[in-house]
Short mmCIF file of C-alpha atoms and ligand atoms in Angstrom, two decimals:
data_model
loop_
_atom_site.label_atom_id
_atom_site.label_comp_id
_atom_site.label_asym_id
_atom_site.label_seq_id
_atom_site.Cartn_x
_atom_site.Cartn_y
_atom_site.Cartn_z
CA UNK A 1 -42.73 1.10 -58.21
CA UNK A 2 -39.05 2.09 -56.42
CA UNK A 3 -38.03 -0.91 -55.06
CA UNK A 4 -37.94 -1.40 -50.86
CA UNK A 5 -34.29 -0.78 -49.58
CA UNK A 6 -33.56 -4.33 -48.00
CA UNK A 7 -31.89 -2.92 -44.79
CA UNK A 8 -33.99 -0.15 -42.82
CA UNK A 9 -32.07 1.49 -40.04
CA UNK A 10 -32.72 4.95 -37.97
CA UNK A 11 -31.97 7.37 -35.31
CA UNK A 12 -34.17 8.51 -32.83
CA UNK A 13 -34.13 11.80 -31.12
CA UNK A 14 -35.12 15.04 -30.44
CA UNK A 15 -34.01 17.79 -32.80
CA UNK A 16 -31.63 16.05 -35.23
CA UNK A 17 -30.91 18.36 -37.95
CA UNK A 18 -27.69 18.80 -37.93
CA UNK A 19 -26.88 15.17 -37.22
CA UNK A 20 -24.22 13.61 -39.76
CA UNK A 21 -24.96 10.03 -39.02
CA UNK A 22 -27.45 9.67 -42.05
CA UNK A 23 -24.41 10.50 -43.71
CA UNK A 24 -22.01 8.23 -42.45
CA UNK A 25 -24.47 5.22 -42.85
CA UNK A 26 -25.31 6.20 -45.98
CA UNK A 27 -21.58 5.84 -47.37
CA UNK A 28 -21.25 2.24 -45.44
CA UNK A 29 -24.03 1.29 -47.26
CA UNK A 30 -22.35 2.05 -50.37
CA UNK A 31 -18.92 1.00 -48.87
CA UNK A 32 -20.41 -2.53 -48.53
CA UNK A 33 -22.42 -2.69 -51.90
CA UNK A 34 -25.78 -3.26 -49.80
CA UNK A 35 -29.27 -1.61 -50.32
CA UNK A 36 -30.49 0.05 -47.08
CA UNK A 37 -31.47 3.28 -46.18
CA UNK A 38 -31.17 5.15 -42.59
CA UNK A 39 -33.17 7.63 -41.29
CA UNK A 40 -33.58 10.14 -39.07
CA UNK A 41 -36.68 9.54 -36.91
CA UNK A 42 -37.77 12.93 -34.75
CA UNK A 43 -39.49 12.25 -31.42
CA UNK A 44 -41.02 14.92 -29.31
CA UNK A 45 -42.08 13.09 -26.47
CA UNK A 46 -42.88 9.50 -25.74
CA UNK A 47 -44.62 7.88 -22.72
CA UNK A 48 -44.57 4.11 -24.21
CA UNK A 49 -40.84 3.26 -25.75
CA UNK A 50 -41.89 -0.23 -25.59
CA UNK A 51 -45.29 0.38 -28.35
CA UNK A 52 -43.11 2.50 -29.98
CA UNK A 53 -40.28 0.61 -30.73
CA UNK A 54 -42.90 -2.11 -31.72
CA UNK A 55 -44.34 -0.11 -34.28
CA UNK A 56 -40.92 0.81 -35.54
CA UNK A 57 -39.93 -2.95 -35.83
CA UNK A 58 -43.21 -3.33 -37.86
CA UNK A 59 -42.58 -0.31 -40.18
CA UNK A 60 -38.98 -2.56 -41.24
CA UNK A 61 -36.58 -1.28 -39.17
CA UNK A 62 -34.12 -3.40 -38.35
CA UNK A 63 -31.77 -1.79 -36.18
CA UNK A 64 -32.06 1.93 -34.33
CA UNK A 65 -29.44 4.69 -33.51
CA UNK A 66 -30.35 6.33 -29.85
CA UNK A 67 -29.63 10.02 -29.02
CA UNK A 68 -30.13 12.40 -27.07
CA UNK A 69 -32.15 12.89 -25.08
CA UNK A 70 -33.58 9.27 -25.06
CA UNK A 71 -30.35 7.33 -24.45
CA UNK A 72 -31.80 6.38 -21.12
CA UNK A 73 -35.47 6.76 -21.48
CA UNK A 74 -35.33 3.46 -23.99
CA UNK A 75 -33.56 1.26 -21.47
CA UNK A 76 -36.75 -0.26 -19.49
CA UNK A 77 -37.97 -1.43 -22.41
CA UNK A 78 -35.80 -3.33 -24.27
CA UNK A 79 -36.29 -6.82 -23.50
CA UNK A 80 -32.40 -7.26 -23.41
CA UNK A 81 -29.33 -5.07 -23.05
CA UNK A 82 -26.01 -6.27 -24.04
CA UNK A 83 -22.94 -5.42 -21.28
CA UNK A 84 -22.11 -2.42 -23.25
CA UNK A 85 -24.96 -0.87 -22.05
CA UNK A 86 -25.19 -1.99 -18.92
CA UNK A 87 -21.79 -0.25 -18.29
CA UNK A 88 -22.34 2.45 -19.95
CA UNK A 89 -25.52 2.85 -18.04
CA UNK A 90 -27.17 4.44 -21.22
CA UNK A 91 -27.96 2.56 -25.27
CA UNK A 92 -26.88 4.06 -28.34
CA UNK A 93 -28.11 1.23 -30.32
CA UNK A 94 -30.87 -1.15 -30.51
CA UNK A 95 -30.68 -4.20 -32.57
CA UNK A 96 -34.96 -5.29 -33.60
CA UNK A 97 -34.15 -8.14 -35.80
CA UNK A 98 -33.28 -11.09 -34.42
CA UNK A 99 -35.52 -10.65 -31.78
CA UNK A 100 -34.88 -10.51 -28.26
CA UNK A 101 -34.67 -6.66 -29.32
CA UNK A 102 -31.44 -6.22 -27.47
CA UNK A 103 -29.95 -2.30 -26.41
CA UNK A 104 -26.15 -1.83 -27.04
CA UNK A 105 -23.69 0.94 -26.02
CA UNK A 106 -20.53 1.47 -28.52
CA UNK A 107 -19.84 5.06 -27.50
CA UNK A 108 -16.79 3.05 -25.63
CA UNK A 109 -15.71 0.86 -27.99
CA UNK A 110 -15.43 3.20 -30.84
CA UNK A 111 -13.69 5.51 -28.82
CA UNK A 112 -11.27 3.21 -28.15
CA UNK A 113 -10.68 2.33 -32.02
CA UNK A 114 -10.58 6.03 -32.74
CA UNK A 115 -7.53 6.47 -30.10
CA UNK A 116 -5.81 2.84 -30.98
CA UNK A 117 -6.12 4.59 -34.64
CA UNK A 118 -4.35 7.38 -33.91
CA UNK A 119 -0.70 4.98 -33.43
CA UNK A 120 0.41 6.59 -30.21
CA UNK A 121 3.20 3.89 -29.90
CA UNK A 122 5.84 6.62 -29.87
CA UNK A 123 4.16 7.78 -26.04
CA UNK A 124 4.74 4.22 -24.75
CA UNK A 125 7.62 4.50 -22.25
CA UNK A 126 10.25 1.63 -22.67
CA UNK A 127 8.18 -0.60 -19.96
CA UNK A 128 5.63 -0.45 -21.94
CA UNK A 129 3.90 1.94 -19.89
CA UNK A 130 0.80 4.21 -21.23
CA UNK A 131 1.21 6.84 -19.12
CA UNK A 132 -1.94 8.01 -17.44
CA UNK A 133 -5.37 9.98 -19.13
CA UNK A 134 -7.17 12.61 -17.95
CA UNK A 135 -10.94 12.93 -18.67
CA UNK A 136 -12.99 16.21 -18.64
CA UNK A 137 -16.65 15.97 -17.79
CA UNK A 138 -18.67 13.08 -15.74
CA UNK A 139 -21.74 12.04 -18.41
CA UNK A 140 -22.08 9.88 -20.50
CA UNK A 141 -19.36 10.53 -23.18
CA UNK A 142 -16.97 10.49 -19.68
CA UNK A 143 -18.20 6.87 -18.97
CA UNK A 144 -17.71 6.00 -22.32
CA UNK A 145 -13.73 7.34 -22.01
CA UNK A 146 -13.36 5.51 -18.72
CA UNK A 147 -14.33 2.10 -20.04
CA UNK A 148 -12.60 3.00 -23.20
CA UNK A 149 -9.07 4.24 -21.78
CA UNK A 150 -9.04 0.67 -19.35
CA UNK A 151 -9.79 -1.30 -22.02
CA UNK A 152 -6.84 0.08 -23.86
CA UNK A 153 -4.28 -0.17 -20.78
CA UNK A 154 -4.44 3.51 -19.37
CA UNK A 155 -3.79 3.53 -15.81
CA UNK A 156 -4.16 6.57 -13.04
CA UNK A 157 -7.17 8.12 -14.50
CA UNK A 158 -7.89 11.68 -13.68
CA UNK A 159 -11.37 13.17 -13.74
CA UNK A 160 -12.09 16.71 -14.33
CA UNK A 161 -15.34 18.03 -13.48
CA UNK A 162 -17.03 21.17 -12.21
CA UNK A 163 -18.94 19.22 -9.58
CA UNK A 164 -16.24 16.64 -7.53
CA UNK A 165 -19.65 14.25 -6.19
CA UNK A 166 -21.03 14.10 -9.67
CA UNK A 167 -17.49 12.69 -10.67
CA UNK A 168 -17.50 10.26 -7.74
CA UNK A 169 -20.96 8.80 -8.82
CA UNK A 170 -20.24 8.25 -12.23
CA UNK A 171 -16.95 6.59 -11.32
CA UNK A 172 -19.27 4.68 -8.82
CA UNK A 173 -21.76 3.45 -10.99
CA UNK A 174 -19.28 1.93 -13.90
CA UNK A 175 -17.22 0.23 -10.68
CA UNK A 176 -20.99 -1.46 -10.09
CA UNK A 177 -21.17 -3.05 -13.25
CA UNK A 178 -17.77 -3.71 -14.39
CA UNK A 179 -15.94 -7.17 -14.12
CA UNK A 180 -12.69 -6.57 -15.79
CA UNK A 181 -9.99 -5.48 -12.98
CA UNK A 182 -8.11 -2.73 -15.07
CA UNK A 183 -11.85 -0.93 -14.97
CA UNK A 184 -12.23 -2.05 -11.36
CA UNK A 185 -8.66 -0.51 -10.44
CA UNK A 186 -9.39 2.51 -12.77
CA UNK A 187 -12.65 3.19 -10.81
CA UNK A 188 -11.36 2.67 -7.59
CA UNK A 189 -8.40 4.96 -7.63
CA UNK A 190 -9.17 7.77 -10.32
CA UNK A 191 -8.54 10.91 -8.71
CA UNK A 192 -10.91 13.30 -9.25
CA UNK A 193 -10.54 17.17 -9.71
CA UNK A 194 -12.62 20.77 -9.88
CA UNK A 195 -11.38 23.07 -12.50
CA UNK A 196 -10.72 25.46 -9.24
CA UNK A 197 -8.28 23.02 -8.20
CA UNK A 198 -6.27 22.28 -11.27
CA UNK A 199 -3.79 24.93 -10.86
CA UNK A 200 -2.80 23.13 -7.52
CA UNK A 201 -2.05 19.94 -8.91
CA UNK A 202 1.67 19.20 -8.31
CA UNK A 203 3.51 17.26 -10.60
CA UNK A 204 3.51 14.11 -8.93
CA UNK A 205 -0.49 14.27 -10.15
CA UNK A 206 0.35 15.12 -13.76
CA UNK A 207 3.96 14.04 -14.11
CA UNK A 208 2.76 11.06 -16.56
CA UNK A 209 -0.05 12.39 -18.10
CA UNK A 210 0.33 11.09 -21.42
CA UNK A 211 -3.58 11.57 -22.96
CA UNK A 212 -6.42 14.19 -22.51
CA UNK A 213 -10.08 14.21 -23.25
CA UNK A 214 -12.60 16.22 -23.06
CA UNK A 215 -16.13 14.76 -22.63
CA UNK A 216 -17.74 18.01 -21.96
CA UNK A 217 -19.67 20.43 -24.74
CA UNK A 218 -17.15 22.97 -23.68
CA UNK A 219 -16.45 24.64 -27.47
CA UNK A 220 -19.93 23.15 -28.76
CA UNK A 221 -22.14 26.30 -28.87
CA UNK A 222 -19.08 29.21 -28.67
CA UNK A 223 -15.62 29.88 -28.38
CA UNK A 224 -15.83 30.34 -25.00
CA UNK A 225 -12.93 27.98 -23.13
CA UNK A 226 -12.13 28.77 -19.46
CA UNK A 227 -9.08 30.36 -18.52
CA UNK A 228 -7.89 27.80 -15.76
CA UNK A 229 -8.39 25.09 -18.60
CA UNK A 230 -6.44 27.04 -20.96
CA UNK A 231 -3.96 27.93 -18.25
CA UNK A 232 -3.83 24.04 -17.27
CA UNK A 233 -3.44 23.04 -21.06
CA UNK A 234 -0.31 26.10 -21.52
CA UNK A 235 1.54 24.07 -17.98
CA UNK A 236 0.92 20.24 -19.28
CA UNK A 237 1.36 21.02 -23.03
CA UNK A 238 4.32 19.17 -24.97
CA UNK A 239 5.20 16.80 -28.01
CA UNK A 240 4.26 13.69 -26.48
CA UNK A 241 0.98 14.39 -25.11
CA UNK A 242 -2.54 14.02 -27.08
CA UNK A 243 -6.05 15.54 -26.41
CA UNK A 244 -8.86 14.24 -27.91
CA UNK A 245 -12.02 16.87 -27.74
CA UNK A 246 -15.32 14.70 -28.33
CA UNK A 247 -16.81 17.59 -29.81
CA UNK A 248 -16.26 18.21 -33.01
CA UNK A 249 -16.88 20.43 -35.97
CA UNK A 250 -16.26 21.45 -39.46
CA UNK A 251 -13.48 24.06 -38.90
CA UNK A 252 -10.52 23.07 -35.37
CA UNK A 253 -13.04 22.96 -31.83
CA UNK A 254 -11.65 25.96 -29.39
CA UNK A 255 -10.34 23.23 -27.12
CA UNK A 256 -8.20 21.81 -30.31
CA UNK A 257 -6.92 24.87 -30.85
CA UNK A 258 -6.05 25.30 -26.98
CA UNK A 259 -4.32 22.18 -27.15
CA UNK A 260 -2.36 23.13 -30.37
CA UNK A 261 -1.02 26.66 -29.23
CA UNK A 262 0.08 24.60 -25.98
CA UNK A 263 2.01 22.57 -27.83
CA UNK A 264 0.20 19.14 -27.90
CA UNK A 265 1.92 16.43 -29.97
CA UNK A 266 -1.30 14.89 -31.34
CA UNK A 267 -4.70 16.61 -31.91
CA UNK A 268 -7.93 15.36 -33.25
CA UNK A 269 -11.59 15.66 -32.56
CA UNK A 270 -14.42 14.04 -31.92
CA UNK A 271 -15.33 12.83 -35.89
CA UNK A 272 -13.29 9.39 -35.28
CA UNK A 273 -15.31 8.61 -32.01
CA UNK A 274 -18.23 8.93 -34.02
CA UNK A 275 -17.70 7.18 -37.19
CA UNK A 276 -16.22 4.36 -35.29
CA UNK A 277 -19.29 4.24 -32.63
CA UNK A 278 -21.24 3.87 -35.44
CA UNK A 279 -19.23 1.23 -37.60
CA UNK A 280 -19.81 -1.00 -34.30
CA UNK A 281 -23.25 -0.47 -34.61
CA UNK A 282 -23.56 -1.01 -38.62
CA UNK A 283 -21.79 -4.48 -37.46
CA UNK A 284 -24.13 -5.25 -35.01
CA UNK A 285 -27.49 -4.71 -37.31
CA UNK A 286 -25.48 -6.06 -40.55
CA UNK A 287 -23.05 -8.22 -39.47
CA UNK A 288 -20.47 -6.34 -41.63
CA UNK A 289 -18.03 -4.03 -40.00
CA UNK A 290 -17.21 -0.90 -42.60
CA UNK A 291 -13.63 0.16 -43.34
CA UNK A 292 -15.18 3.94 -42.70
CA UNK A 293 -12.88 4.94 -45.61
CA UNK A 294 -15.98 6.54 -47.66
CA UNK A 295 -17.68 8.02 -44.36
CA UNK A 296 -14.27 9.37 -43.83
CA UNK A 297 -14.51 10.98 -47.36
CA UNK A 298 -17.85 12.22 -47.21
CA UNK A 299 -17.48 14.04 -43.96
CA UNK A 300 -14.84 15.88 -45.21
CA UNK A 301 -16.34 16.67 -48.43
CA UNK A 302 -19.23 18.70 -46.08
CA UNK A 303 -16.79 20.66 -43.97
P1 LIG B 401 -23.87 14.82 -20.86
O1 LIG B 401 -24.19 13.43 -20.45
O2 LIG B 401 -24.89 15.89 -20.81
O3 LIG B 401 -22.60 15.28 -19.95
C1 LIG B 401 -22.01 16.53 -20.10
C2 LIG B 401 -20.88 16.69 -19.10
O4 LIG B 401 -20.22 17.92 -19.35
C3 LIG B 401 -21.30 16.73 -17.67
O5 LIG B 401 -20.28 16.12 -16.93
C4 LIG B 401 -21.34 18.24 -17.33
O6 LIG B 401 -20.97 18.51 -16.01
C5 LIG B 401 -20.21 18.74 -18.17
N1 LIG B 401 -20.38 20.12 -18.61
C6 LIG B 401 -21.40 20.66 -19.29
N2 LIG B 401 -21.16 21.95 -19.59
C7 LIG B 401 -19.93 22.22 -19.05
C8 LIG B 401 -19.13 23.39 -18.98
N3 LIG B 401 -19.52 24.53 -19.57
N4 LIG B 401 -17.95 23.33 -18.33
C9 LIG B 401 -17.54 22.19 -17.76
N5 LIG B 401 -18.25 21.04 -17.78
C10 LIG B 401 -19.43 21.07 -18.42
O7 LIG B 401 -23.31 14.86 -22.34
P2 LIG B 401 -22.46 13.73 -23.07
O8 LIG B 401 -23.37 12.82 -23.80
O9 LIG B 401 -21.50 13.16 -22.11
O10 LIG B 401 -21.69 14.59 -24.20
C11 LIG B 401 -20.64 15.44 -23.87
C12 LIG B 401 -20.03 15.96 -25.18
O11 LIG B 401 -19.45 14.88 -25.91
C13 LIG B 401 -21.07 16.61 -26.11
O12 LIG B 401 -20.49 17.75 -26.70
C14 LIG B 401 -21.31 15.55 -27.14
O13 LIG B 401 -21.68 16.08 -28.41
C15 LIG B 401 -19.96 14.87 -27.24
N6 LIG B 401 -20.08 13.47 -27.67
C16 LIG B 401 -19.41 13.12 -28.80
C17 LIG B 401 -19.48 11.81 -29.25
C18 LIG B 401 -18.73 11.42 -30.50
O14 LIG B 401 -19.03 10.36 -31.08
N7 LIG B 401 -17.77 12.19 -30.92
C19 LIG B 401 -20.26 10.86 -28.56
C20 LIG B 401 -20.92 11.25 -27.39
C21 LIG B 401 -20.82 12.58 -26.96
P3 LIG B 401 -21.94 18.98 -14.83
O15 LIG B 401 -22.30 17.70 -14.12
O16 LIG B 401 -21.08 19.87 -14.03
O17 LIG B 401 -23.10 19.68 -15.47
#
């Protein structure tokens, strides 16, 4: 008889065919030299999270992936949530064993390892200075970029977002749960803008704009980028800028390819985010934090 992998991990959500984190844990597993297998656990519907996650714990599994769309649903009943969730108002990752079964966000976290990654030293202005960030979209992948871009020192956010009041809520709702005053200040003075109004932003708005992301599914299903993004991206574009698109693909995302033809110094998409999200959560059910080197590899190797 095959012999039980020692470490069970999954990821629960709705249609998750396409999802390459079976992949990625799969090659930290190997990274690491452990036995453990993670998979992919399809839910349709579910009216009791807290029986469910219960009989998940008693199948083996140690440790869950969440997804959409039940990144929220799971939150009442998880007996504890870490901070990371709490700011991030959503959980990405549930630890089961050792119990209390505890709900974790590292959306913002491993964003901000994929951007310290990508060594943009040579943007730092003599005083040290990040320049400011610009963030498109106001869900969850926006919260995560808030909390990440504060934690790394970004200052003068800008939000982007087709609705201005869904912006202000979001930036609301992090500003309720944060305690670290470069998140407070970030919060309280981000200045938020419709994609109507970006061709009337003067200067003095984008004049240190250093870093943009996008945190929408613009690009996701088709090619389809709108023009007064594409415009904006032509008037801001130059060596020492970056955009980092959260979406990401086999072959460039439109918006990457926006961002190149403008002229952006630095490029990448979404792929880091999510290797690194999930080498915070392989830490937190292992207690081992992968290099990613392999996952790195293997990803590749698919495209
Ligand atoms: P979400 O919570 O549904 O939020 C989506 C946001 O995008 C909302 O602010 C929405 O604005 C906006 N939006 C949707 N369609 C738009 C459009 N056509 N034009 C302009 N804005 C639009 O989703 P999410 O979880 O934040 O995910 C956003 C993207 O990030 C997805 O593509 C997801 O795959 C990606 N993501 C990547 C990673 C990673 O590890 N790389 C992690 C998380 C998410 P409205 O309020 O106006 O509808």
């Amino acid at each position: 008889m095959a012999k039980a992998p020692d470490i069970l991990l999954g990821l629960i959500g709705k249609s998750l065919g396409h999802s390459l984190s079976p992949v990625i844990h799969g090659a930290f597993f190997d990274e690491l030299g452990l036995s453990g297998r993670y998979d992919k656990i399809e839910i349709a519907q579910e009216d009791n999270w807290a029986s469910r996650i219960d009989r998940l714990a008693q199948d083996g599994y140690v440790g869950l992936n969440v997804t959409i769309p039940y990144k929220l649903d799971v939150m009442p009943a998880l007996p504890d949530l870490d901070k990371s969730a709490v700011l991030a108002g959503a959980v990405n990752t549930i630890r089961i064993d050792p119990e209390p079964v505890t709900g974790f966000n590292t959306d913002g976290s491993g964003l901000a390892e994929a951007i310290s990654k990508m060594n943009l030293d040579d943007q730092v202005s003599t005083s040290g200075d990040l320049g400011s960030a610009m963030i498109l979209g106001n869900g969850g992948a926006a919260r995560a970029a808030v909390i990440a871009l504060s934690s790394l020192g970004y200052k003068g956010l800008k939000v982007l977002s087709r609705k201005s009041q869904s912006a202000q809520v979001m930036l609301g709702d992090i500003l309720n749960g944060a305690d670290r005053l470069s998140l407070k200040e970030n919060c309280s003075n981000a200045l938020v803008c419709t994609f109507d109004q970006l061709s009337g932003l003067d200067t003095g708005a984008i004049g240190d704009l250093s870093l943009v992301i996008n945190a929408t599914p613009i690009g996701q299903k088709d090619d389809f980028v709108p023009d007064e993004l594409v415009r904006f991206f032509e008037q801001i574009g130059d060596k020492k800028k970056t955009f980092v698109d959260l979406v990401y693909a086999k072959q460039p995302t439109p918006l990457c390819k926006v961002a190149q033809a403008a002229g952006f110094g630095k490029v990448e998409d979404g792929k880091e985010m999510l290797i690194n999200q999930a080498r915070l959560a392989f830490k937190i059910w292992t207690g081992q934090l992968p290099d990613g080197e392999l996952a790195r590899t293997r990803l590749n190797e698919m495209a």
